[in-house]
Amino acid sequence: MRELTARRVQREPMAYILGEREFWGLPFKVSPAVLVPRPDSETVIEAALALLADRAPPWRILDLGLGSGCLLLTLLHEFRAARGVGLEISEAALAVARTNAAALHVEDRAELLLGDWRQPDWHDQVGGPFDLLVSNPPYIEAGAIAGLMPEVSRFEPKLALDGGADGLAAYRAIAAEAPRLVTPGGRLLLEAGEGQAPEIHKIFQSTGFTPEAPWKDLGGIDRVVSLRY
Ligand code: GLN
């Protein structure tokens, strides 16, 4: 107990100390290799359930930057016939996501792949096309990471936070391949940082995607950018 308290005093996130965090009412294993699932990201699930109102079809879902798997695996849990592909750059994170897929009994419908969607031609690896592409990509401006709360800046994986100089590098990478990955009528639901939605809409200009109203998190911040193909 004293040891656990000492870790918390050092500002280590409670979720890493306990090895678990609840997301959308489901238990997720976490390790320092993955971002701690946040209530803000539940906005992605809320939007998906509203936009794909019918839960029965075998929707095809892609998650870029799986982390713990909280987005994709929750969606597979909710859409019982859906099949999902998840791409993750970190082997250690992928192992956490695989554990979670098995614990939630969705592993038969989840193809979890090691890969880097910042590299050219990564889209060949994931197949598709998909009805829904979700992502909580790294979106913090590189120079702002050190100033975040110590729980985040000292303990959470930089790979999951660092969105390059302006925080938007990941959205550019996704925009470049999205037309090949999403089926006509399909959607992108992308988590975003505060104030980034208009910039992300600009990035998707001339890609064939039409922006819809962003989804707000519980704090009233535009948290999830929705784009229809
Ligand atoms: N929501 C996280 C934070 O503000 C950032 C996660 C991300 O970059 N995707 O700490």
PDB file of C-alpha atoms and ligand atoms in Angstrom:
ATOM      1  CA  MET A   1       0.000   0.000   0.000  1.00  0.00           C
ATOM      2  CA  ARG A   2       2.762   2.404   0.950  1.00  0.00           C
ATOM      3  CA  GLU A   3       4.495   1.603  -2.327  1.00  0.00           C
ATOM      4  CA  LEU A   4       1.325   2.310  -4.298  1.00  0.00           C
ATOM      5  CA  THR A   5       0.852   5.603  -2.461  1.00  0.00           C
ATOM      6  CA  ALA A   6       4.441   6.557  -3.253  1.00  0.00           C
ATOM      7  CA  ARG A   7       3.798   5.947  -6.951  1.00  0.00           C
ATOM      8  CA  ARG A   8       0.708   8.125  -6.887  1.00  0.00           C
ATOM      9  CA  VAL A   9       2.604  10.864  -5.022  1.00  0.00           C
ATOM     10  CA  GLN A  10       5.035  10.809  -7.961  1.00  0.00           C
ATOM     11  CA  ARG A  11       1.927  11.588 -10.072  1.00  0.00           C
ATOM     12  CA  GLU A  12       1.756   8.212 -11.785  1.00  0.00           C
ATOM     13  CA  PRO A  13      -1.800   7.831 -13.148  1.00  0.00           C
ATOM     14  CA  MET A  14      -4.057   5.676 -10.979  1.00  0.00           C
ATOM     15  CA  ALA A  15      -4.948   3.565 -14.027  1.00  0.00           C
ATOM     16  CA  TYR A  16      -1.297   2.476 -14.446  1.00  0.00           C
ATOM     17  CA  ILE A  17      -1.007   1.685 -10.742  1.00  0.00           C
ATOM     18  CA  LEU A  18      -4.163  -0.454 -10.839  1.00  0.00           C
ATOM     19  CA  GLY A  19      -3.527  -1.762 -14.375  1.00  0.00           C
ATOM     20  CA  GLU A  20      -7.126  -1.133 -15.346  1.00  0.00           C
ATOM     21  CA  ARG A  21      -9.557   1.627 -16.338  1.00  0.00           C
ATOM     22  CA  GLU A  22     -13.239   1.524 -17.155  1.00  0.00           C
ATOM     23  CA  PHE A  23     -14.381   2.842 -20.553  1.00  0.00           C
ATOM     24  CA  TRP A  24     -18.014   2.869 -21.688  1.00  0.00           C
ATOM     25  CA  GLY A  25     -18.752   0.706 -18.640  1.00  0.00           C
ATOM     26  CA  LEU A  26     -16.294  -1.978 -19.779  1.00  0.00           C
ATOM     27  CA  PRO A  27     -13.070  -2.952 -17.999  1.00  0.00           C
ATOM     28  CA  PHE A  28      -9.865  -2.310 -19.976  1.00  0.00           C
ATOM     29  CA  LYS A  29      -6.405  -3.470 -19.006  1.00  0.00           C
ATOM     30  CA  VAL A  30      -3.871  -0.692 -19.379  1.00  0.00           C
ATOM     31  CA  SER A  31      -0.108  -0.373 -19.117  1.00  0.00           C
ATOM     32  CA  PRO A  32       2.243   2.582 -19.588  1.00  0.00           C
ATOM     33  CA  ALA A  33       2.456   1.526 -23.259  1.00  0.00           C
ATOM     34  CA  VAL A  34      -1.077   2.827 -23.861  1.00  0.00           C
ATOM     35  CA  LEU A  35      -2.915   6.087 -23.313  1.00  0.00           C
ATOM     36  CA  VAL A  36      -5.283   5.843 -20.351  1.00  0.00           C
ATOM     37  CA  PRO A  37      -8.826   5.641 -21.777  1.00  0.00           C
ATOM     38  CA  ARG A  38     -10.625   8.934 -21.129  1.00  0.00           C
ATOM     39  CA  PRO A  39     -14.299   9.866 -20.812  1.00  0.00           C
ATOM     40  CA  ASP A  40     -13.737  12.406 -23.631  1.00  0.00           C
ATOM     41  CA  SER A  41     -13.109   9.516 -26.001  1.00  0.00           C
ATOM     42  CA  GLU A  42     -16.483   7.985 -25.140  1.00  0.00           C
ATOM     43  CA  THR A  43     -17.841  10.725 -27.412  1.00  0.00           C
ATOM     44  CA  VAL A  44     -16.556   8.647 -30.360  1.00  0.00           C
ATOM     45  CA  ILE A  45     -18.692   5.705 -29.215  1.00  0.00           C
ATOM     46  CA  GLU A  46     -21.719   7.924 -28.654  1.00  0.00           C
ATOM     47  CA  ALA A  47     -21.390   9.339 -32.170  1.00  0.00           C
ATOM     48  CA  ALA A  48     -20.925   5.909 -33.773  1.00  0.00           C
ATOM     49  CA  LEU A  49     -24.007   4.502 -32.057  1.00  0.00           C
ATOM     50  CA  ALA A  50     -26.075   7.482 -33.194  1.00  0.00           C
ATOM     51  CA  LEU A  51     -24.812   7.527 -36.789  1.00  0.00           C
ATOM     52  CA  LEU A  52     -24.884   3.765 -37.388  1.00  0.00           C
ATOM     53  CA  ALA A  53     -28.244   3.463 -35.690  1.00  0.00           C
ATOM     54  CA  ASP A  54     -28.774  -0.160 -36.766  1.00  0.00           C
ATOM     55  CA  ARG A  55     -26.640  -2.401 -34.565  1.00  0.00           C
ATOM     56  CA  ALA A  56     -27.230  -5.622 -36.480  1.00  0.00           C
ATOM     57  CA  PRO A  57     -25.362  -5.248 -39.825  1.00  0.00           C
ATOM     58  CA  PRO A  58     -21.843  -6.599 -40.237  1.00  0.00           C
ATOM     59  CA  TRP A  59     -20.283  -3.125 -40.280  1.00  0.00           C
ATOM     60  CA  ARG A  60     -16.592  -2.974 -41.109  1.00  0.00           C
ATOM     61  CA  ILE A  61     -14.690  -0.742 -38.710  1.00  0.00           C
ATOM     62  CA  LEU A  62     -11.082   0.485 -38.776  1.00  0.00           C
ATOM     63  CA  ASP A  63      -9.283   2.006 -35.778  1.00  0.00           C
ATOM     64  CA  LEU A  64      -6.004   3.815 -36.385  1.00  0.00           C
ATOM     65  CA  GLY A  65      -3.771   3.893 -33.322  1.00  0.00           C
ATOM     66  CA  LEU A  66      -5.446   1.225 -31.201  1.00  0.00           C
ATOM     67  CA  GLY A  67      -3.714   1.775 -27.874  1.00  0.00           C
ATOM     68  CA  SER A  68      -5.663  -0.209 -25.282  1.00  0.00           C
ATOM     69  CA  GLY A  69      -8.241  -0.928 -27.987  1.00  0.00           C
ATOM     70  CA  CYS A  70     -10.917   0.998 -26.097  1.00  0.00           C
ATOM     71  CA  LEU A  71     -12.492   2.485 -29.240  1.00  0.00           C
ATOM     72  CA  LEU A  72     -12.506  -0.516 -31.581  1.00  0.00           C
ATOM     73  CA  LEU A  73     -13.230  -3.170 -28.972  1.00  0.00           C
ATOM     74  CA  THR A  74     -16.082  -1.183 -27.423  1.00  0.00           C
ATOM     75  CA  LEU A  75     -17.585  -0.757 -30.903  1.00  0.00           C
ATOM     76  CA  LEU A  76     -17.275  -4.505 -31.582  1.00  0.00           C
ATOM     77  CA  HIS A  77     -18.934  -5.123 -28.226  1.00  0.00           C
ATOM     78  CA  GLU A  78     -21.847  -2.839 -29.167  1.00  0.00           C
ATOM     79  CA  PHE A  79     -22.177  -3.841 -32.834  1.00  0.00           C
ATOM     80  CA  ARG A  80     -22.447  -7.598 -32.409  1.00  0.00           C
ATOM     81  CA  ALA A  81     -21.942  -8.543 -36.061  1.00  0.00           C
ATOM     82  CA  ALA A  82     -19.307  -5.931 -36.901  1.00  0.00           C
ATOM     83  CA  ARG A  83     -15.758  -6.826 -37.837  1.00  0.00           C
ATOM     84  CA  GLY A  84     -12.843  -4.615 -37.026  1.00  0.00           C
ATOM     85  CA  VAL A  85      -9.269  -3.947 -37.999  1.00  0.00           C
ATOM     86  CA  GLY A  86      -6.963  -2.075 -35.665  1.00  0.00           C
ATOM     87  CA  LEU A  87      -3.537  -0.712 -36.493  1.00  0.00           C
ATOM     88  CA  GLU A  88      -1.000  -0.010 -33.776  1.00  0.00           C
ATOM     89  CA  ILE A  89       2.645   1.036 -34.017  1.00  0.00           C
ATOM     90  CA  SER A  90       3.721  -0.223 -30.590  1.00  0.00           C
ATOM     91  CA  GLU A  91       4.129  -3.938 -29.995  1.00  0.00           C
ATOM     92  CA  ALA A  92       3.623  -3.459 -26.261  1.00  0.00           C
ATOM     93  CA  ALA A  93       0.371  -1.574 -26.864  1.00  0.00           C
ATOM     94  CA  LEU A  94      -0.801  -4.219 -29.327  1.00  0.00           C
ATOM     95  CA  ALA A  95      -0.315  -6.884 -26.636  1.00  0.00           C
ATOM     96  CA  VAL A  96      -2.544  -4.889 -24.280  1.00  0.00           C
ATOM     97  CA  ALA A  97      -5.219  -4.527 -26.979  1.00  0.00           C
ATOM     98  CA  ARG A  98      -5.109  -8.293 -27.686  1.00  0.00           C
ATOM     99  CA  THR A  99      -5.624  -9.056 -23.998  1.00  0.00           C
ATOM    100  CA  ASN A 100      -8.602  -6.714 -23.943  1.00  0.00           C
ATOM    101  CA  ALA A 101     -10.092  -8.206 -27.116  1.00  0.00           C
ATOM    102  CA  ALA A 102      -9.998 -11.665 -25.548  1.00  0.00           C
ATOM    103  CA  ALA A 103     -11.438 -10.453 -22.230  1.00  0.00           C
ATOM    104  CA  LEU A 104     -14.356  -8.804 -24.053  1.00  0.00           C
ATOM    105  CA  HIS A 105     -14.875 -11.905 -26.254  1.00  0.00           C
ATOM    106  CA  VAL A 106     -14.559  -9.957 -29.482  1.00  0.00           C
ATOM    107  CA  GLU A 107     -11.200 -11.377 -30.604  1.00  0.00           C
ATOM    108  CA  ASP A 108     -12.811 -13.490 -33.367  1.00  0.00           C
ATOM    109  CA  ARG A 109     -14.035 -10.294 -35.042  1.00  0.00           C
ATOM    110  CA  ALA A 110     -10.936  -8.188 -34.450  1.00  0.00           C
ATOM    111  CA  GLU A 111      -7.851  -8.204 -36.614  1.00  0.00           C
ATOM    112  CA  LEU A 112      -5.214  -6.351 -34.620  1.00  0.00           C
ATOM    113  CA  LEU A 113      -2.149  -5.443 -36.653  1.00  0.00           C
ATOM    114  CA  LEU A 114       1.262  -4.000 -35.973  1.00  0.00           C
ATOM    115  CA  GLY A 115       1.853  -1.135 -38.374  1.00  0.00           C
ATOM    116  CA  ASP A 116       2.632   2.517 -38.866  1.00  0.00           C
ATOM    117  CA  TRP A 117       0.053   4.674 -40.565  1.00  0.00           C
ATOM    118  CA  ARG A 118       2.615   7.452 -40.889  1.00  0.00           C
ATOM    119  CA  GLN A 119       4.463   5.386 -43.517  1.00  0.00           C
ATOM    120  CA  PRO A 120       3.448   5.452 -47.201  1.00  0.00           C
ATOM    121  CA  ASP A 121       1.328   2.533 -48.438  1.00  0.00           C
ATOM    122  CA  TRP A 122       0.126   1.497 -45.009  1.00  0.00           C
ATOM    123  CA  HIS A 123      -3.410   1.312 -46.365  1.00  0.00           C
ATOM    124  CA  ASP A 124      -2.542  -1.930 -48.239  1.00  0.00           C
ATOM    125  CA  GLN A 125      -2.030  -3.600 -44.896  1.00  0.00           C
ATOM    126  CA  VAL A 126      -5.467  -2.870 -43.459  1.00  0.00           C
ATOM    127  CA  GLY A 127      -7.626  -3.884 -46.435  1.00  0.00           C
ATOM    128  CA  GLY A 128     -11.118  -2.450 -46.442  1.00  0.00           C
ATOM    129  CA  PRO A 129     -13.076  -0.544 -47.488  1.00  0.00           C
ATOM    130  CA  PHE A 130     -14.645   0.304 -44.149  1.00  0.00           C
ATOM    131  CA  ASP A 131     -18.032   1.682 -43.162  1.00  0.00           C
ATOM    132  CA  LEU A 132     -16.496   3.501 -40.229  1.00  0.00           C
ATOM    133  CA  LEU A 133     -12.982   4.715 -39.535  1.00  0.00           C
ATOM    134  CA  VAL A 134     -12.317   5.852 -35.969  1.00  0.00           C
ATOM    135  CA  SER A 135      -9.180   7.240 -34.434  1.00  0.00           C
ATOM    136  CA  ASN A 136      -7.952   9.014 -31.352  1.00  0.00           C
ATOM    137  CA  PRO A 137      -4.682  10.068 -32.945  1.00  0.00           C
ATOM    138  CA  PRO A 138      -1.883  11.983 -31.230  1.00  0.00           C
ATOM    139  CA  TYR A 139      -2.978  15.619 -31.393  1.00  0.00           C
ATOM    140  CA  ILE A 140      -0.955  17.581 -28.863  1.00  0.00           C
ATOM    141  CA  GLU A 141       1.471  20.161 -30.298  1.00  0.00           C
ATOM    142  CA  ALA A 142       4.943  18.694 -29.716  1.00  0.00           C
ATOM    143  CA  GLY A 143       6.062  21.807 -27.864  1.00  0.00           C
ATOM    144  CA  ALA A 144       3.079  21.699 -25.488  1.00  0.00           C
ATOM    145  CA  ILE A 145       3.572  18.174 -24.125  1.00  0.00           C
ATOM    146  CA  ALA A 146       6.033  19.153 -21.398  1.00  0.00           C
ATOM    147  CA  GLY A 147       3.509  21.656 -20.041  1.00  0.00           C
ATOM    148  CA  LEU A 148       0.661  19.128 -19.622  1.00  0.00           C
ATOM    149  CA  MET A 149      -0.152  17.731 -16.191  1.00  0.00           C
ATOM    150  CA  PRO A 150       2.627  15.465 -14.915  1.00  0.00           C
ATOM    151  CA  GLU A 151       0.329  12.426 -15.059  1.00  0.00           C
ATOM    152  CA  VAL A 152       0.260  12.900 -18.823  1.00  0.00           C
ATOM    153  CA  SER A 153       3.633  14.453 -19.665  1.00  0.00           C
ATOM    154  CA  ARG A 154       5.732  12.127 -17.504  1.00  0.00           C
ATOM    155  CA  PHE A 155       3.860   8.857 -17.764  1.00  0.00           C
ATOM    156  CA  GLU A 156       1.733   8.531 -20.885  1.00  0.00           C
ATOM    157  CA  PRO A 157       3.305   7.344 -24.155  1.00  0.00           C
ATOM    158  CA  LYS A 158       4.632  10.208 -26.306  1.00  0.00           C
ATOM    159  CA  LEU A 159       3.648   8.251 -29.412  1.00  0.00           C
ATOM    160  CA  ALA A 160       0.010   8.591 -28.395  1.00  0.00           C
ATOM    161  CA  LEU A 161       0.254  12.323 -27.675  1.00  0.00           C
ATOM    162  CA  ASP A 162       2.715  13.971 -30.062  1.00  0.00           C
ATOM    163  CA  GLY A 163       0.889  15.380 -33.070  1.00  0.00           C
ATOM    164  CA  GLY A 164       3.929  17.154 -34.496  1.00  0.00           C
ATOM    165  CA  ALA A 165       4.695  20.879 -34.505  1.00  0.00           C
ATOM    166  CA  ASP A 166       1.073  22.015 -34.983  1.00  0.00           C
ATOM    167  CA  GLY A 167      -0.601  18.933 -33.496  1.00  0.00           C
ATOM    168  CA  LEU A 168      -2.250  18.041 -36.807  1.00  0.00           C
ATOM    169  CA  ALA A 169       0.259  15.700 -38.478  1.00  0.00           C
ATOM    170  CA  ALA A 170      -1.818  12.589 -37.857  1.00  0.00           C
ATOM    171  CA  TYR A 171      -4.918  14.089 -39.475  1.00  0.00           C
ATOM    172  CA  ARG A 172      -2.919  14.865 -42.615  1.00  0.00           C
ATOM    173  CA  ALA A 173      -1.736  11.249 -42.771  1.00  0.00           C
ATOM    174  CA  ILE A 174      -5.288   9.979 -42.341  1.00  0.00           C
ATOM    175  CA  ALA A 175      -6.701  12.439 -44.905  1.00  0.00           C
ATOM    176  CA  ALA A 176      -4.186  11.263 -47.505  1.00  0.00           C
ATOM    177  CA  GLU A 177      -5.459   7.658 -47.372  1.00  0.00           C
ATOM    178  CA  ALA A 178      -9.040   7.988 -46.155  1.00  0.00           C
ATOM    179  CA  PRO A 179     -10.632   8.018 -49.651  1.00  0.00           C
ATOM    180  CA  ARG A 180      -9.143   4.562 -50.293  1.00  0.00           C
ATOM    181  CA  LEU A 181     -10.239   3.211 -46.922  1.00  0.00           C
ATOM    182  CA  VAL A 182     -13.835   4.344 -46.518  1.00  0.00           C
ATOM    183  CA  THR A 183     -16.794   3.123 -48.527  1.00  0.00           C
ATOM    184  CA  PRO A 184     -19.085   5.713 -50.192  1.00  0.00           C
ATOM    185  CA  GLY A 185     -21.594   6.819 -47.543  1.00  0.00           C
ATOM    186  CA  GLY A 186     -19.169   5.736 -44.822  1.00  0.00           C
ATOM    187  CA  ARG A 187     -17.797   7.873 -42.047  1.00  0.00           C
ATOM    188  CA  LEU A 188     -14.755   9.077 -40.246  1.00  0.00           C
ATOM    189  CA  LEU A 189     -15.014   9.854 -36.538  1.00  0.00           C
ATOM    190  CA  LEU A 190     -11.806  11.472 -35.334  1.00  0.00           C
ATOM    191  CA  GLU A 191     -11.119  12.649 -31.821  1.00  0.00           C
ATOM    192  CA  ALA A 192      -9.630  16.143 -31.770  1.00  0.00           C
ATOM    193  CA  GLY A 193      -8.099  18.610 -29.353  1.00  0.00           C
ATOM    194  CA  GLU A 194      -9.891  21.751 -28.266  1.00  0.00           C
ATOM    195  CA  GLY A 195     -10.234  24.206 -31.163  1.00  0.00           C
ATOM    196  CA  GLN A 196      -8.836  21.819 -33.795  1.00  0.00           C
ATOM    197  CA  ALA A 197     -12.090  20.915 -35.581  1.00  0.00           C
ATOM    198  CA  PRO A 198     -12.006  23.808 -38.118  1.00  0.00           C
ATOM    199  CA  GLU A 199      -8.358  23.047 -38.966  1.00  0.00           C
ATOM    200  CA  ILE A 200      -9.187  19.381 -39.458  1.00  0.00           C
ATOM    201  CA  HIS A 201     -12.107  20.296 -41.729  1.00  0.00           C
ATOM    202  CA  LYS A 202      -9.630  22.282 -43.846  1.00  0.00           C
ATOM    203  CA  ILE A 203      -7.278  19.319 -44.061  1.00  0.00           C
ATOM    204  CA  PHE A 204     -10.136  17.216 -45.430  1.00  0.00           C
ATOM    205  CA  GLN A 205     -11.113  19.770 -48.088  1.00  0.00           C
ATOM    206  CA  SER A 206     -10.847  18.206 -51.563  1.00  0.00           C
ATOM    207  CA  THR A 207     -10.718  14.647 -50.225  1.00  0.00           C
ATOM    208  CA  GLY A 208     -14.378  13.959 -51.008  1.00  0.00           C
ATOM    209  CA  PHE A 209     -15.387  13.981 -47.331  1.00  0.00           C
ATOM    210  CA  THR A 210     -18.137  16.333 -46.137  1.00  0.00           C
ATOM    211  CA  PRO A 211     -17.810  17.679 -42.605  1.00  0.00           C
ATOM    212  CA  GLU A 212     -20.783  17.260 -40.283  1.00  0.00           C
ATOM    213  CA  ALA A 213     -21.340  19.008 -36.939  1.00  0.00           C
ATOM    214  CA  PRO A 214     -18.633  17.969 -34.464  1.00  0.00           C
ATOM    215  CA  TRP A 215     -19.695  15.978 -31.394  1.00  0.00           C
ATOM    216  CA  LYS A 216     -19.205  17.671 -28.054  1.00  0.00           C
ATOM    217  CA  ASP A 217     -17.709  16.032 -24.980  1.00  0.00           C
ATOM    218  CA  LEU A 218     -19.243  16.396 -21.520  1.00  0.00           C
ATOM    219  CA  GLY A 219     -17.309  19.637 -21.058  1.00  0.00           C
ATOM    220  CA  GLY A 220     -19.010  21.135 -24.140  1.00  0.00           C
ATOM    221  CA  ILE A 221     -15.831  21.010 -26.247  1.00  0.00           C
ATOM    222  CA  ASP A 222     -15.999  19.939 -29.901  1.00  0.00           C
ATOM    223  CA  ARG A 223     -14.262  16.611 -29.339  1.00  0.00           C
ATOM    224  CA  VAL A 224     -15.086  14.410 -32.297  1.00  0.00           C
ATOM    225  CA  VAL A 225     -14.912  15.467 -35.927  1.00  0.00           C
ATOM    226  CA  SER A 226     -17.432  13.647 -38.119  1.00  0.00           C
ATOM    227  CA  LEU A 227     -16.883  13.422 -41.881  1.00  0.00           C
ATOM    228  CA  ARG A 228     -19.089  11.644 -44.377  1.00  0.00           C
ATOM    229  CA  TYR A 229     -17.745  10.199 -47.605  1.00  0.00           C
TER     230      TYR A 229
HETATM  231  N1  GLN B   1      -6.780  13.723 -24.648  1.00  0.00           N
HETATM  232  C1  GLN B   1      -5.377  13.621 -24.394  1.00  0.00           C
HETATM  233  C2  GLN B   1      -4.921  14.743 -23.480  1.00  0.00           C
HETATM  234  O1  GLN B   1      -5.439  15.818 -23.571  1.00  0.00           O
HETATM  235  C3  GLN B   1      -4.580  13.650 -25.675  1.00  0.00           C
HETATM  236  C4  GLN B   1      -4.772  12.414 -26.438  1.00  0.00           C
HETATM  237  C5  GLN B   1      -4.283  12.521 -27.830  1.00  0.00           C
HETATM  238  O2  GLN B   1      -3.342  13.225 -28.202  1.00  0.00           O
HETATM  239  N2  GLN B   1      -4.927  11.790 -28.639  1.00  0.00           N
HETATM  240  O3  GLN B   1      -4.079  14.534 -22.644  1.00  0.00           O
END
